[in-house]
Amino acid sequence: MSSRTTSPGADLHLDLRVDHGRGVRVALTDALRDAVRSGRLAPGTRLPASRSLAADLGLARTTVVEAYAELVAEGWLTARHGSGTRVAERAPAAPREPVPPAPPRTSGPRHDLMPGRPDVASFPRAEWLRATRRALASAPDEAFGYGAVRGRPELREALAGYLARARGVRADPDRIVVCAGMSHGLTLLARVLRGRGVRAVAVESAGLHIHRDLLLGAGLRIPPVQVDALGARTETLGRDVGAVLLTPAHQFPTGVALDPARRAAVVEWARTTGGLVVEDDYDGEFRYDRQPVGALQGLDPEHVVHLGTASKALAPGLRLGWMVAPADVVAEIDSGAADPEPSVTSALEQLVLADLISSGAYDRHVRGRRRSYRRRRDELVAALADQAPHVGVGGLAAGLHVVVTVPDGTEGDVLRSAAWHGLAVEGLSTFRHPDAPSGQAGIVVGYATPSDSAWAGALEALCRVLSP
Ligand SMILES: Cc1ncc(COP(=O)(O)O)c(C=O)c1O
């Protein structure tokens, strides 16, 4: 059946203008003619059966039959036994609005090593489909209604077990809020903080501008905390901020894990000032050395909010994330004060993720990805050591990206050369907080981004750009 074919009982929107001196038959004929003339009913479209349209419009069937017959006589419609009444393939054409020329197609980069993205070609489609079937078969009817703001209980239950086991989070399902990705969780938190009278949230001196913008958008100031080789200098936090946003397991983008003394210092700061630590655990599952870095939240669940996401382990397009927060924060979000919209993530997707986690398929997928990304990381390090021995490579122990450091003053040249070679990477300076002093020059290379088939070409292009 072509997309232009409507079934005999299909809906047809017609604007019938019946006025004095014009009968309904004339009004119907005019409305149908207008719909064809304007292109709203495309050539070949099958019209509803006269009986069905008459019933829909509350008209006598003969009125519709006569209107159709008139339009067939005029050449707008065709009627053939067995295929019903259709818009004529060559109905008199309507004068068309001139269509503006399409913008020129800009081809993207040939090699994509942008940080922050997983290999979406490896999305576990078959597992997701199986989990969808199971979730659909077992979902209670109420799951298709408006859900609770904090998300489906099945997913909160599954996440509580998973996060405790895999990330050392102290998670109770009642302390979990399902969000549409980590960024949405941060937006909710920013509103809660603003509602409590907080005016400033400290952020790392290197980080994602989207998170800084979200906080600014909520009316918060965002003073920087300097990041060095041991992570954020949390010992410098004062009473002038009500919260701090950190990436403790794997600083983004430098890649260092927050030093244990600084982990302790930030928890102490929160306890003494009543501040909130917001932990962005965006790629905590991907650690390649044997020293797991557990979630900071495990140290003090009453002062640390843990934000996680499926964007790295599965795909950012799912828009699925979670927050594990103190009870008062969850209650405020639940009350709708932070976002009046009920849960923004589809209940069905939540049930599918819950099934994926409970069935063990999520763990299997993460382990498979971890092996694959680790192999790529090793290949990248080996290739750079061989072909660009003058650059430094950092942030290797975890995650989906590395930082390649280059001599001061050369970052711009490297980025220009990358663009010339069709290679997309990000400059380290892009992540610098606007109030932070300038620092190390370099590029951030996301080695998880290309599909398996594109990886070798992307690595070759990177070596070409960086070779002396
Ligand atoms: C530092 C950091 N945090 C969080 C995320 C994930 O955000 P979301 O869950 O909103 O996709 C990313 C994604 O690139 C990131 O780089």
PDB file of N, CA, C and O and ligand atoms in Angstrom, residues 115-117 180-184 208 211 247 252 280 282 308-312 316 319-321, ligand 1:
ATOM      1  N   PRO A 115      34.889  14.074  21.267  1.00  0.00           N
ATOM      2  CA  PRO A 115      34.737  13.427  22.578  1.00  0.00           C
ATOM      3  C   PRO A 115      33.278  13.420  23.035  1.00  0.00           C
ATOM      4  O   PRO A 115      32.457  14.190  22.519  1.00  0.00           O
ATOM      5  N   GLY A 116      32.988  12.568  23.989  1.00  0.00           N
ATOM      6  CA  GLY A 116      31.671  12.609  24.632  1.00  0.00           C
ATOM      7  C   GLY A 116      30.655  11.687  23.999  1.00  0.00           C
ATOM      8  O   GLY A 116      29.499  11.688  24.392  1.00  0.00           O
ATOM      9  N   ARG A 117      31.070  10.889  23.017  1.00  0.00           N
ATOM     10  CA  ARG A 117      30.071  10.037  22.360  1.00  0.00           C
ATOM     11  C   ARG A 117      30.545   8.595  22.312  1.00  0.00           C
ATOM     12  O   ARG A 117      31.717   8.336  22.096  1.00  0.00           O
ATOM     13  N   ALA A 180      15.783  12.597  31.938  1.00  0.00           N
ATOM     14  CA  ALA A 180      16.059  12.480  30.501  1.00  0.00           C
ATOM     15  C   ALA A 180      17.530  12.822  30.277  1.00  0.00           C
ATOM     16  O   ALA A 180      17.871  13.832  29.679  1.00  0.00           O
ATOM     17  N   GLY A 181      18.414  11.990  30.778  1.00  0.00           N
ATOM     18  CA  GLY A 181      19.850  12.247  30.659  1.00  0.00           C
ATOM     19  C   GLY A 181      20.353  13.036  31.857  1.00  0.00           C
ATOM     20  O   GLY A 181      19.578  13.605  32.629  1.00  0.00           O
ATOM     21  N   MET A 182      21.685  13.036  31.988  1.00  0.00           N
ATOM     22  CA  MET A 182      22.311  13.725  33.110  1.00  0.00           C
ATOM     23  C   MET A 182      22.002  15.221  33.084  1.00  0.00           C
ATOM     24  O   MET A 182      21.779  15.854  34.121  1.00  0.00           O
ATOM     25  N   SER A 183      21.981  15.810  31.900  1.00  0.00           N
ATOM     26  CA  SER A 183      21.761  17.261  31.785  1.00  0.00           C
ATOM     27  C   SER A 183      20.390  17.645  32.343  1.00  0.00           C
ATOM     28  O   SER A 183      20.241  18.695  32.964  1.00  0.00           O
ATOM     29  N   HIS A 184      19.393  16.794  32.098  1.00  0.00           N
ATOM     30  CA  HIS A 184      18.068  17.063  32.641  1.00  0.00           C
ATOM     31  C   HIS A 184      18.095  16.981  34.163  1.00  0.00           C
ATOM     32  O   HIS A 184      17.495  17.813  34.862  1.00  0.00           O
ATOM     33  N   LEU A 208      32.161  20.932  30.642  1.00  0.00           N
ATOM     34  CA  LEU A 208      31.255  21.107  29.501  1.00  0.00           C
ATOM     35  C   LEU A 208      30.517  22.442  29.603  1.00  0.00           C
ATOM     36  O   LEU A 208      29.908  22.728  30.631  1.00  0.00           O
ATOM     37  N   HIS A 211      26.769  22.367  30.596  1.00  0.00           N
ATOM     38  CA  HIS A 211      26.399  22.307  32.017  1.00  0.00           C
ATOM     39  C   HIS A 211      26.521  23.685  32.658  1.00  0.00           C
ATOM     40  O   HIS A 211      25.681  24.072  33.475  1.00  0.00           O
ATOM     41  N   THR A 247      33.274  16.059  38.434  1.00  0.00           N
ATOM     42  CA  THR A 247      33.343  14.770  37.735  1.00  0.00           C
ATOM     43  C   THR A 247      34.438  13.946  38.432  1.00  0.00           C
ATOM     44  O   THR A 247      35.550  13.814  37.922  1.00  0.00           O
ATOM     45  N   PHE A 252      36.248  15.573  33.523  1.00  0.00           N
ATOM     46  CA  PHE A 252      36.018  15.879  32.104  1.00  0.00           C
ATOM     47  C   PHE A 252      36.471  17.302  31.827  1.00  0.00           C
ATOM     48  O   PHE A 252      35.979  18.226  32.448  1.00  0.00           O
ATOM     49  N   ASP A 280      28.864  14.165  38.782  1.00  0.00           N
ATOM     50  CA  ASP A 280      28.528  13.755  37.416  1.00  0.00           C
ATOM     51  C   ASP A 280      29.343  12.500  37.105  1.00  0.00           C
ATOM     52  O   ASP A 280      30.533  12.574  36.835  1.00  0.00           O
ATOM     53  N   TYR A 282      29.476  10.428  34.560  1.00  0.00           N
ATOM     54  CA  TYR A 282      29.014  10.237  33.178  1.00  0.00           C
ATOM     55  C   TYR A 282      29.577   8.995  32.495  1.00  0.00           C
ATOM     56  O   TYR A 282      28.957   8.448  31.610  1.00  0.00           O
ATOM     57  N   GLY A 308      23.815   9.978  36.939  1.00  0.00           N
ATOM     58  CA  GLY A 308      24.345   9.002  35.988  1.00  0.00           C
ATOM     59  C   GLY A 308      23.559   9.057  34.690  1.00  0.00           C
ATOM     60  O   GLY A 308      22.514   9.720  34.611  1.00  0.00           O
ATOM     61  N   THR A 309      24.042   8.341  33.687  1.00  0.00           N
ATOM     62  CA  THR A 309      23.419   8.429  32.371  1.00  0.00           C
ATOM     63  C   THR A 309      23.636   7.146  31.568  1.00  0.00           C
ATOM     64  O   THR A 309      24.630   6.447  31.778  1.00  0.00           O
ATOM     65  N   ALA A 310      22.697   6.877  30.661  1.00  0.00           N
ATOM     66  CA  ALA A 310      22.883   5.758  29.730  1.00  0.00           C
ATOM     67  C   ALA A 310      23.535   6.253  28.439  1.00  0.00           C
ATOM     68  O   ALA A 310      23.699   5.482  27.492  1.00  0.00           O
ATOM     69  N   SER A 311      23.909   7.527  28.404  1.00  0.00           N
ATOM     70  CA  SER A 311      24.418   8.117  27.159  1.00  0.00           C
ATOM     71  C   SER A 311      25.735   7.500  26.705  1.00  0.00           C
ATOM     72  O   SER A 311      26.016   7.469  25.514  1.00  0.00           O
ATOM     73  N   LYS A 312      26.561   7.044  27.624  1.00  0.00           N
ATOM     74  CA  LYS A 312      27.860   6.482  27.231  1.00  0.00           C
ATOM     75  C   LYS A 312      27.774   4.967  27.062  1.00  0.00           C
ATOM     76  O   LYS A 312      28.328   4.406  26.136  1.00  0.00           O
ATOM     77  N   PRO A 316      23.306   8.244  23.566  1.00  0.00           N
ATOM     78  CA  PRO A 316      22.754   9.518  24.044  1.00  0.00           C
ATOM     79  C   PRO A 316      21.349   9.779  23.516  1.00  0.00           C
ATOM     80  O   PRO A 316      20.564  10.479  24.143  1.00  0.00           O
ATOM     81  N   ARG A 319      18.141   9.443  25.751  1.00  0.00           N
ATOM     82  CA  ARG A 319      17.834  10.445  26.784  1.00  0.00           C
ATOM     83  C   ARG A 319      17.335   9.753  28.052  1.00  0.00           C
ATOM     84  O   ARG A 319      16.194   9.937  28.476  1.00  0.00           O
ATOM     85  N   LEU A 320      18.189   8.942  28.615  1.00  0.00           N
ATOM     86  CA  LEU A 320      17.865   8.267  29.866  1.00  0.00           C
ATOM     87  C   LEU A 320      18.998   8.486  30.861  1.00  0.00           C
ATOM     88  O   LEU A 320      20.166   8.234  30.540  1.00  0.00           O
ATOM     89  N   GLY A 321      18.653   8.973  32.010  1.00  0.00           N
ATOM     90  CA  GLY A 321      19.644   9.180  33.061  1.00  0.00           C
ATOM     91  C   GLY A 321      18.971   9.012  34.406  1.00  0.00           C
ATOM     92  O   GLY A 321      17.772   8.696  34.483  1.00  0.00           O
TER      93      GLY A 321
HETATM   94  C1  LIG B   1      31.043  15.384  31.342  1.00  0.00           C
HETATM   95  C2  LIG B   1      29.757  14.818  30.813  1.00  0.00           C
HETATM   96  N1  LIG B   1      28.726  14.669  31.651  1.00  0.00           N
HETATM   97  C3  LIG B   1      27.539  14.149  31.213  1.00  0.00           C
HETATM   98  C4  LIG B   1      27.372  13.774  29.916  1.00  0.00           C
HETATM   99  C5  LIG B   1      26.097  13.117  29.485  1.00  0.00           C
HETATM  100  O1  LIG B   1      25.054  13.946  29.433  1.00  0.00           O
HETATM  101  P1  LIG B   1      23.589  13.378  29.072  1.00  0.00           P
HETATM  102  O2  LIG B   1      23.282  12.267  29.997  1.00  0.00           O
HETATM  103  O3  LIG B   1      22.717  14.559  29.284  1.00  0.00           O
HETATM  104  O4  LIG B   1      23.629  12.907  27.656  1.00  0.00           O
HETATM  105  C6  LIG B   1      28.388  13.988  29.009  1.00  0.00           C
HETATM  106  C7  LIG B   1      28.170  13.680  27.596  1.00  0.00           C
HETATM  107  O5  LIG B   1      28.915  14.011  26.725  1.00  0.00           O
HETATM  108  C8  LIG B   1      29.625  14.493  29.474  1.00  0.00           C
HETATM  109  O6  LIG B   1      30.661  14.643  28.637  1.00  0.00           O
END
